[in-house]
Amino acid sequence: MNEPKLAILKKINKLAIPGILSMILSTIFTIADEAIVGRIDVDGYTAVSISANIIYQVIGNLGAISVAFTILFAKSIGQKDKKTSAQIFNTILTISILIGVVAEVLAIFFGKGLIHAIYGVSDGILNEAYSYLVIAGLSIGINLICFVMSGFFKNIMEPKIALIATSASLPVNFVLDYVLVFGKFGLPKLRGSGAAIGTICGLVVEIIIYAFYFIKKSDFQYSFKINGDILKKTMGLFIPLLGQDFVENTIFVIVIGAIISRYNTVLYATYSVINAIIIALTTIMYAYAGATMTLVGQAYSSDTDRKACNRYPKYSAMIAVLIYAVILVITVIFPSQVCGIITDQFEILEKAIPVVVFALSVQILNIPCQVNPIIYIL
């Protein structure tokens, strides 16, 4: 029997709305470093935005492993296979930890050369960007762990826990960013490095909260081990998703950034402001895409009418487009205020404001592309 439309909408929003709130807070968390350092000077903002964009692109690509986790874990939940659920969780969380360690080692030994080779910056901007990258690079592994934990709680229908974890980490990041970046209360003025320290401390708080609720609500324990069959299935999903995201997003962002940074650091800072706003507002599509993955995966693997599998993406995309359209209208009315959230540097704002509406308008076309293909992955 087909589910009524209202029941489907309630299911979607039950997962998506806490997810949206959590992702909005996570996005604020992510751009907090740029927003605070953006009030020092253009060079400081440019340095932090360069490294922050590298980290964001790496997390965005490797974060595809959390998509693989959500799909596989949702299937095991739908099949009521607790043993496989535990193996999936243990394997993918372990992989995420190992990826984080490797990423940090690469950042330490090759980060400076990578920044110089791609963006062509040197001297003060290069050194500040590298210092930020080395410290904030730890966030790659921590974020991957948080993604897996968030997927776990969505699948057991406890999406509010992700919201609790993010809500607790955000003020820690903001306070430490402010204190360490500007050197308040007698502490040294660390600029970008201070922002990176604030980020890591905030994420540690998030991990602690996730761990607390995992111990409380999970019916299995985490073990640091990898199951061969689960690894094979994970890679079968992860590699195509990684390739798609790398081609569609990372190459474009890095190439454009590399070209602009060689021309003018102010233009690169402008590009970074626009990119940060796009990242913040497109959290809506990812929240609904995540809710859709969970619901479709569980329905597909149980006795639920499979027609619902096609209806979840359709309704998710419709809701996401409507919400995004409202936010776009607000941006059209208040473009200077929206851009001013990221930086108060006039020379950046005067270039960002005229193009922000166009940049966001294009993204509305991306929402159905993110939500609807999920059914084919399964």
Short mmCIF file of C-alpha atoms in Angstrom, two decimals:
data_model
loop_
_atom_site.label_atom_id
_atom_site.label_comp_id
_atom_site.label_asym_id
_atom_site.label_seq_id
_atom_site.Cartn_x
_atom_site.Cartn_y
_atom_site.Cartn_z
CA MET A 1 0.00 0.00 0.00
CA ASN A 2 1.35 3.40 -0.96
CA GLU A 3 2.17 5.86 1.81
CA PRO A 4 0.07 9.06 1.80
CA LYS A 5 1.87 12.16 0.59
CA LEU A 6 1.60 13.81 4.02
CA ALA A 7 3.21 10.80 5.72
CA ILE A 8 6.14 10.92 3.29
CA LEU A 9 6.60 14.65 3.83
CA LYS A 10 6.59 14.15 7.61
CA LYS A 11 9.21 11.41 7.36
CA ILE A 12 11.43 13.52 5.15
CA ASN A 13 11.18 16.62 7.32
CA LYS A 14 11.67 14.65 10.53
CA LEU A 15 15.16 13.81 9.33
CA ALA A 16 15.86 16.82 7.14
CA ILE A 17 14.90 19.73 9.42
CA PRO A 18 17.26 18.77 12.28
CA GLY A 19 19.76 18.00 9.54
CA ILE A 20 19.36 21.47 8.03
CA LEU A 21 19.78 23.13 11.42
CA SER A 22 22.81 20.98 12.18
CA MET A 23 24.36 21.61 8.75
CA ILE A 24 23.72 25.35 9.01
CA LEU A 25 25.55 25.37 12.33
CA SER A 26 28.30 23.22 10.82
CA THR A 27 28.60 25.64 7.93
CA ILE A 28 28.78 28.60 10.29
CA PHE A 29 31.45 26.61 12.13
CA THR A 30 33.31 26.07 8.85
CA ILE A 31 33.24 29.69 7.69
CA ALA A 32 33.79 31.15 11.18
CA ASP A 33 37.56 31.18 10.64
CA GLU A 34 37.25 33.15 7.40
CA ALA A 35 34.62 35.49 8.86
CA ILE A 36 36.77 36.35 11.90
CA VAL A 37 40.14 36.53 10.13
CA GLY A 38 38.38 38.51 7.39
CA ARG A 39 38.22 41.38 9.86
CA ILE A 40 42.01 41.63 10.22
CA ASP A 41 43.23 42.39 6.70
CA VAL A 42 42.99 41.18 3.11
CA ASP A 43 46.23 39.14 3.25
CA GLY A 44 45.15 37.32 6.40
CA TYR A 45 41.75 36.52 4.89
CA THR A 46 43.36 35.37 1.64
CA ALA A 47 45.78 33.06 3.47
CA VAL A 48 43.08 31.43 5.59
CA SER A 49 40.60 31.15 2.71
CA ILE A 50 43.21 29.41 0.52
CA SER A 51 43.87 26.70 3.10
CA ALA A 52 40.24 26.54 4.21
CA ASN A 53 39.17 25.95 0.61
CA ILE A 54 41.75 23.17 0.20
CA ILE A 55 40.53 21.51 3.38
CA TYR A 56 36.89 21.95 2.41
CA GLN A 57 37.48 20.38 -1.01
CA VAL A 58 39.35 17.44 0.54
CA ILE A 59 36.59 16.92 3.11
CA GLY A 60 33.96 17.26 0.39
CA ASN A 61 35.63 14.58 -1.72
CA LEU A 62 36.53 12.16 1.05
CA GLY A 63 33.16 12.83 2.68
CA ALA A 64 31.72 10.60 -0.03
CA ILE A 65 32.67 7.76 2.30
CA SER A 66 29.89 8.92 4.63
CA VAL A 67 27.46 8.63 1.71
CA ALA A 68 28.62 5.04 1.24
CA PHE A 69 28.14 4.48 4.96
CA THR A 70 24.61 5.91 4.94
CA ILE A 71 23.57 3.73 2.01
CA LEU A 72 25.09 0.49 3.35
CA PHE A 73 24.02 1.11 6.94
CA ALA A 74 20.46 2.03 5.89
CA LYS A 75 20.21 -1.22 3.95
CA SER A 76 21.35 -3.24 6.95
CA ILE A 77 18.85 -1.43 9.18
CA GLY A 78 16.07 -2.13 6.68
CA GLN A 79 17.08 -5.81 6.68
CA LYS A 80 17.29 -5.79 10.50
CA ASP A 81 20.80 -7.27 10.27
CA LYS A 82 22.51 -6.01 13.45
CA LYS A 83 25.73 -7.95 12.90
CA THR A 84 26.26 -6.40 9.47
CA SER A 85 25.31 -2.97 10.82
CA ALA A 86 28.10 -3.23 13.40
CA GLN A 87 30.61 -4.39 10.78
CA ILE A 88 29.70 -1.50 8.47
CA PHE A 89 30.03 1.05 11.26
CA ASN A 90 33.35 -0.33 12.53
CA THR A 91 34.87 -0.64 9.06
CA ILE A 92 33.94 2.79 7.74
CA LEU A 93 34.76 4.62 10.98
CA THR A 94 38.16 2.92 11.05
CA ILE A 95 38.79 3.88 7.43
CA SER A 96 37.83 7.48 8.27
CA ILE A 97 40.34 7.59 11.13
CA LEU A 98 43.12 6.22 8.92
CA ILE A 99 42.30 8.70 6.14
CA GLY A 100 42.54 11.53 8.67
CA VAL A 101 45.99 10.43 9.82
CA VAL A 102 47.30 10.14 6.25
CA ALA A 103 45.81 13.53 5.30
CA GLU A 104 47.52 15.27 8.23
CA VAL A 105 50.90 13.70 7.40
CA LEU A 106 50.56 14.86 3.79
CA ALA A 107 49.61 18.38 4.94
CA ILE A 108 52.70 18.62 7.14
CA PHE A 109 55.20 17.41 4.55
CA PHE A 110 53.68 18.64 1.27
CA GLY A 111 51.21 21.38 2.24
CA LYS A 112 53.47 24.37 1.75
CA GLY A 113 54.68 23.26 -1.66
CA LEU A 114 51.12 22.45 -2.71
CA ILE A 115 49.81 25.89 -1.76
CA HIS A 116 52.67 27.63 -3.59
CA ALA A 117 52.33 25.44 -6.69
CA ILE A 118 48.55 25.87 -7.03
CA TYR A 119 47.97 29.44 -5.90
CA GLY A 120 51.34 31.06 -6.60
CA VAL A 121 51.45 32.93 -3.27
CA SER A 122 54.66 33.44 -1.32
CA ASP A 123 56.21 35.03 1.77
CA GLY A 124 53.70 36.15 4.41
CA ILE A 125 50.54 34.79 2.78
CA LEU A 126 52.20 31.43 2.06
CA ASN A 127 53.53 31.03 5.60
CA GLU A 128 50.21 31.98 7.19
CA ALA A 129 48.28 29.68 4.85
CA TYR A 130 50.63 26.78 5.65
CA SER A 131 50.41 27.35 9.42
CA TYR A 132 46.63 27.26 9.18
CA LEU A 133 46.68 24.15 6.96
CA VAL A 134 48.89 22.13 9.31
CA ILE A 135 46.68 22.76 12.34
CA ALA A 136 43.27 22.76 10.64
CA GLY A 137 44.28 19.72 8.57
CA LEU A 138 43.42 17.64 11.63
CA SER A 139 39.80 18.56 10.93
CA ILE A 140 39.74 16.32 7.85
CA GLY A 141 39.75 13.09 9.84
CA ILE A 142 37.60 14.52 12.64
CA ASN A 143 34.98 15.71 10.15
CA LEU A 144 34.86 12.30 8.47
CA ILE A 145 34.25 10.72 11.88
CA CYS A 146 31.49 13.26 12.57
CA PHE A 147 29.87 12.49 9.20
CA VAL A 148 29.75 8.78 10.00
CA MET A 149 28.37 9.42 13.47
CA SER A 150 25.74 11.76 12.05
CA GLY A 151 24.73 9.08 9.53
CA PHE A 152 24.47 6.54 12.33
CA PHE A 153 22.08 8.69 14.36
CA LYS A 154 19.96 9.53 11.32
CA ASN A 155 19.52 5.83 10.64
CA ILE A 156 18.35 5.12 14.18
CA MET A 157 15.97 8.10 13.78
CA GLU A 158 17.84 10.34 16.25
CA PRO A 159 18.89 13.26 13.99
CA LYS A 160 18.63 15.72 16.89
CA ILE A 161 21.89 14.35 18.33
CA ALA A 162 23.84 15.81 15.41
CA LEU A 163 22.18 19.12 16.17
CA ILE A 164 23.14 18.87 19.85
CA ALA A 165 26.77 18.07 18.98
CA THR A 166 27.10 20.92 16.52
CA SER A 167 25.33 23.38 18.82
CA ALA A 168 27.83 22.62 21.58
CA SER A 169 30.90 22.87 19.35
CA LEU A 170 30.00 26.15 17.67
CA PRO A 171 30.38 28.50 20.67
CA VAL A 172 33.70 26.85 21.58
CA ASN A 173 34.99 27.57 18.08
CA PHE A 174 33.72 31.15 18.06
CA VAL A 175 35.09 32.06 21.48
CA LEU A 176 38.52 30.55 20.86
CA ASP A 177 38.67 32.06 17.37
CA TYR A 178 37.96 35.53 18.74
CA VAL A 179 40.37 35.21 21.65
CA LEU A 180 43.26 33.65 19.74
CA VAL A 181 42.93 35.48 16.40
CA PHE A 182 42.86 38.95 17.97
CA GLY A 183 44.98 38.14 21.05
CA LYS A 184 42.42 38.98 23.73
CA PHE A 185 42.81 38.60 27.52
CA GLY A 186 46.59 38.81 27.36
CA LEU A 187 46.99 35.91 24.92
CA PRO A 188 49.21 36.25 21.84
CA LYS A 189 47.65 37.42 18.56
CA LEU A 190 47.84 34.23 16.48
CA ARG A 191 45.81 35.36 13.45
CA GLY A 192 45.08 32.37 11.17
CA SER A 193 46.74 29.83 13.45
CA GLY A 194 44.45 30.91 16.27
CA ALA A 195 41.41 30.31 14.08
CA ALA A 196 42.69 26.82 13.24
CA ILE A 197 43.15 25.98 16.93
CA GLY A 198 39.60 27.13 17.64
CA THR A 199 38.29 24.90 14.87
CA ILE A 200 40.02 21.79 16.20
CA CYS A 201 38.92 22.41 19.79
CA GLY A 202 35.33 22.85 18.65
CA LEU A 203 35.42 19.62 16.65
CA VAL A 204 36.87 17.73 19.64
CA VAL A 205 33.84 18.83 21.67
CA GLU A 206 31.59 17.53 18.87
CA ILE A 207 33.34 14.15 18.85
CA ILE A 208 33.00 13.83 22.63
CA ILE A 209 29.24 14.43 22.44
CA TYR A 210 28.82 11.94 19.61
CA ALA A 211 30.81 9.35 21.58
CA PHE A 212 28.67 9.92 24.69
CA TYR A 213 25.40 9.37 22.83
CA PHE A 214 26.81 6.46 20.84
CA ILE A 215 27.68 4.61 24.05
CA LYS A 216 24.25 5.45 25.43
CA LYS A 217 22.10 4.51 22.42
CA SER A 218 24.01 1.95 20.35
CA ASP A 219 23.46 -1.77 20.85
CA PHE A 220 27.03 -2.57 19.75
CA GLN A 221 30.52 -1.28 20.57
CA TYR A 222 33.05 0.25 18.23
CA SER A 223 36.10 -1.85 17.34
CA PHE A 224 39.11 -0.61 15.39
CA LYS A 225 38.98 -3.15 12.58
CA ILE A 226 38.12 -3.51 8.91
CA ASN A 227 35.92 -6.20 7.40
CA GLY A 228 37.12 -7.20 3.92
CA ASP A 229 33.67 -7.68 2.38
CA ILE A 230 32.40 -4.39 3.80
CA LEU A 231 35.56 -2.64 2.56
CA LYS A 232 34.94 -3.95 -0.95
CA LYS A 233 31.32 -2.77 -0.93
CA THR A 234 32.33 0.59 0.51
CA MET A 235 34.95 1.16 -2.18
CA GLY A 236 32.43 0.12 -4.83
CA LEU A 237 30.27 3.05 -3.78
CA PHE A 238 32.97 5.45 -2.61
CA ILE A 239 35.19 5.53 -5.70
CA PRO A 240 32.46 6.47 -8.24
CA LEU A 241 31.08 9.10 -5.83
CA LEU A 242 34.59 10.45 -5.22
CA GLY A 243 35.27 10.66 -8.95
CA GLN A 244 32.00 12.47 -9.65
CA ASP A 245 32.53 15.07 -6.92
CA PHE A 246 36.17 15.59 -7.88
CA VAL A 247 35.32 16.25 -11.52
CA GLU A 248 32.19 18.36 -10.89
CA ASN A 249 33.42 20.46 -7.99
CA THR A 250 37.04 20.19 -6.89
CA ILE A 251 38.81 20.60 -10.24
CA PHE A 252 36.63 23.59 -11.11
CA VAL A 253 37.07 25.33 -7.75
CA ILE A 254 40.83 24.77 -7.57
CA VAL A 255 41.52 25.77 -11.19
CA ILE A 256 39.45 28.96 -10.92
CA GLY A 257 41.06 29.79 -7.57
CA ALA A 258 44.54 29.19 -8.96
CA ILE A 259 43.93 31.50 -11.91
CA ILE A 260 42.39 34.29 -9.82
CA SER A 261 45.02 34.18 -7.05
CA ARG A 262 47.79 34.71 -9.59
CA TYR A 263 46.01 37.75 -10.96
CA ASN A 264 45.03 39.56 -7.76
CA THR A 265 44.73 38.52 -4.10
CA VAL A 266 41.74 40.83 -3.61
CA LEU A 267 39.91 39.07 -6.45
CA TYR A 268 40.73 35.72 -4.87
CA ALA A 269 39.35 36.96 -1.55
CA THR A 270 36.19 38.07 -3.39
CA TYR A 271 35.87 34.66 -4.99
CA SER A 272 36.27 33.06 -1.57
CA VAL A 273 33.49 35.21 -0.09
CA ILE A 274 31.09 34.14 -2.84
CA ASN A 275 32.14 30.51 -2.46
CA ALA A 276 31.64 30.62 1.32
CA ILE A 277 28.11 31.98 0.90
CA ILE A 278 27.29 29.29 -1.67
CA ILE A 279 28.57 26.61 0.70
CA ALA A 280 26.43 28.02 3.51
CA LEU A 281 23.20 28.17 1.53
CA THR A 282 23.54 24.87 -0.32
CA THR A 283 23.46 23.00 3.00
CA ILE A 284 19.71 22.73 2.38
CA MET A 285 20.15 20.43 -0.60
CA TYR A 286 22.63 18.24 1.25
CA ALA A 287 20.34 17.94 4.28
CA TYR A 288 17.44 16.76 2.11
CA ALA A 289 19.75 14.52 0.08
CA GLY A 290 20.93 12.91 3.34
CA ALA A 291 17.37 12.38 4.56
CA THR A 292 16.47 10.86 1.20
CA MET A 293 19.41 8.44 1.30
CA THR A 294 18.39 7.17 4.72
CA LEU A 295 14.70 6.73 3.89
CA VAL A 296 15.24 5.21 0.46
CA GLY A 297 17.93 2.84 1.74
CA GLN A 298 15.72 1.52 4.54
CA ALA A 299 12.61 1.27 2.36
CA TYR A 300 14.49 -0.41 -0.48
CA SER A 301 15.81 -3.15 1.79
CA SER A 302 12.59 -3.94 3.65
CA ASP A 303 9.09 -5.01 2.74
CA THR A 304 7.97 -1.40 2.27
CA ASP A 305 6.29 -0.62 -1.06
CA ARG A 306 9.19 0.30 -3.35
CA LYS A 307 7.16 2.96 -5.08
CA ALA A 308 7.94 5.12 -2.05
CA CYS A 309 11.61 4.94 -3.02
CA ASN A 310 10.85 7.06 -6.06
CA ARG A 311 8.63 9.48 -4.16
CA TYR A 312 11.14 10.39 -1.43
CA PRO A 313 13.64 12.07 -3.80
CA LYS A 314 10.84 13.86 -5.68
CA TYR A 315 9.35 15.46 -2.57
CA SER A 316 12.74 16.18 -1.02
CA ALA A 317 13.85 18.08 -4.11
CA MET A 318 10.61 20.10 -4.20
CA ILE A 319 10.90 21.15 -0.55
CA ALA A 320 14.60 22.01 -0.87
CA VAL A 321 13.98 24.19 -3.95
CA LEU A 322 11.18 26.10 -2.19
CA ILE A 323 13.29 26.83 0.90
CA TYR A 324 16.31 27.81 -1.18
CA ALA A 325 14.15 30.15 -3.28
CA VAL A 326 13.05 32.02 -0.16
CA ILE A 327 16.68 32.45 0.94
CA LEU A 328 17.61 33.61 -2.56
CA VAL A 329 14.95 36.34 -2.41
CA ILE A 330 16.40 37.52 0.92
CA THR A 331 19.83 37.70 -0.70
CA VAL A 332 18.43 39.72 -3.62
CA ILE A 333 17.00 42.25 -1.14
CA PHE A 334 19.99 42.38 1.23
CA PRO A 335 23.13 41.46 -0.79
CA SER A 336 25.50 43.72 1.15
CA GLN A 337 24.37 42.35 4.50
CA VAL A 338 24.77 38.74 3.29
CA CYS A 339 28.31 39.37 1.99
CA GLY A 340 29.11 41.39 5.12
CA ILE A 341 28.70 38.28 7.24
CA ILE A 342 31.98 36.97 5.85
CA THR A 343 34.13 40.11 5.83
CA ASP A 344 33.99 43.85 6.44
CA GLN A 345 36.82 44.70 4.03
CA PHE A 346 35.36 47.28 1.62
CA GLU A 347 37.61 46.40 -1.33
CA ILE A 348 36.33 42.82 -1.18
CA LEU A 349 32.67 43.70 -0.65
CA GLU A 350 32.47 46.13 -3.56
CA LYS A 351 33.44 43.31 -5.93
CA ALA A 352 31.40 40.53 -4.26
CA ILE A 353 28.01 42.26 -3.93
CA PRO A 354 27.31 42.68 -7.69
CA VAL A 355 27.75 38.95 -8.44
CA VAL A 356 26.46 37.17 -5.33
CA VAL A 357 22.84 36.94 -6.52
CA PHE A 358 23.82 35.48 -9.89
CA ALA A 359 26.14 32.95 -8.26
CA LEU A 360 23.41 31.76 -5.89
CA SER A 361 20.73 31.70 -8.61
CA VAL A 362 22.72 29.17 -10.60
CA GLN A 363 22.91 26.83 -7.60
CA ILE A 364 19.13 26.33 -7.48
CA LEU A 365 19.49 24.13 -10.56
CA ASN A 366 21.85 21.86 -8.62
CA ILE A 367 19.31 20.81 -5.99
CA PRO A 368 17.39 18.20 -8.06
CA CYS A 369 20.73 16.93 -9.37
CA GLN A 370 21.90 16.22 -5.81
CA VAL A 371 18.67 14.71 -4.46
CA ASN A 372 17.10 12.73 -7.30
CA PRO A 373 20.02 10.46 -8.44
CA ILE A 374 20.16 8.77 -5.03
CA ILE A 375 17.67 6.11 -6.10
CA TYR A 376 20.03 4.97 -8.87
CA ILE A 377 22.95 4.52 -6.48
CA LEU A 378 20.99 1.81 -4.71
#
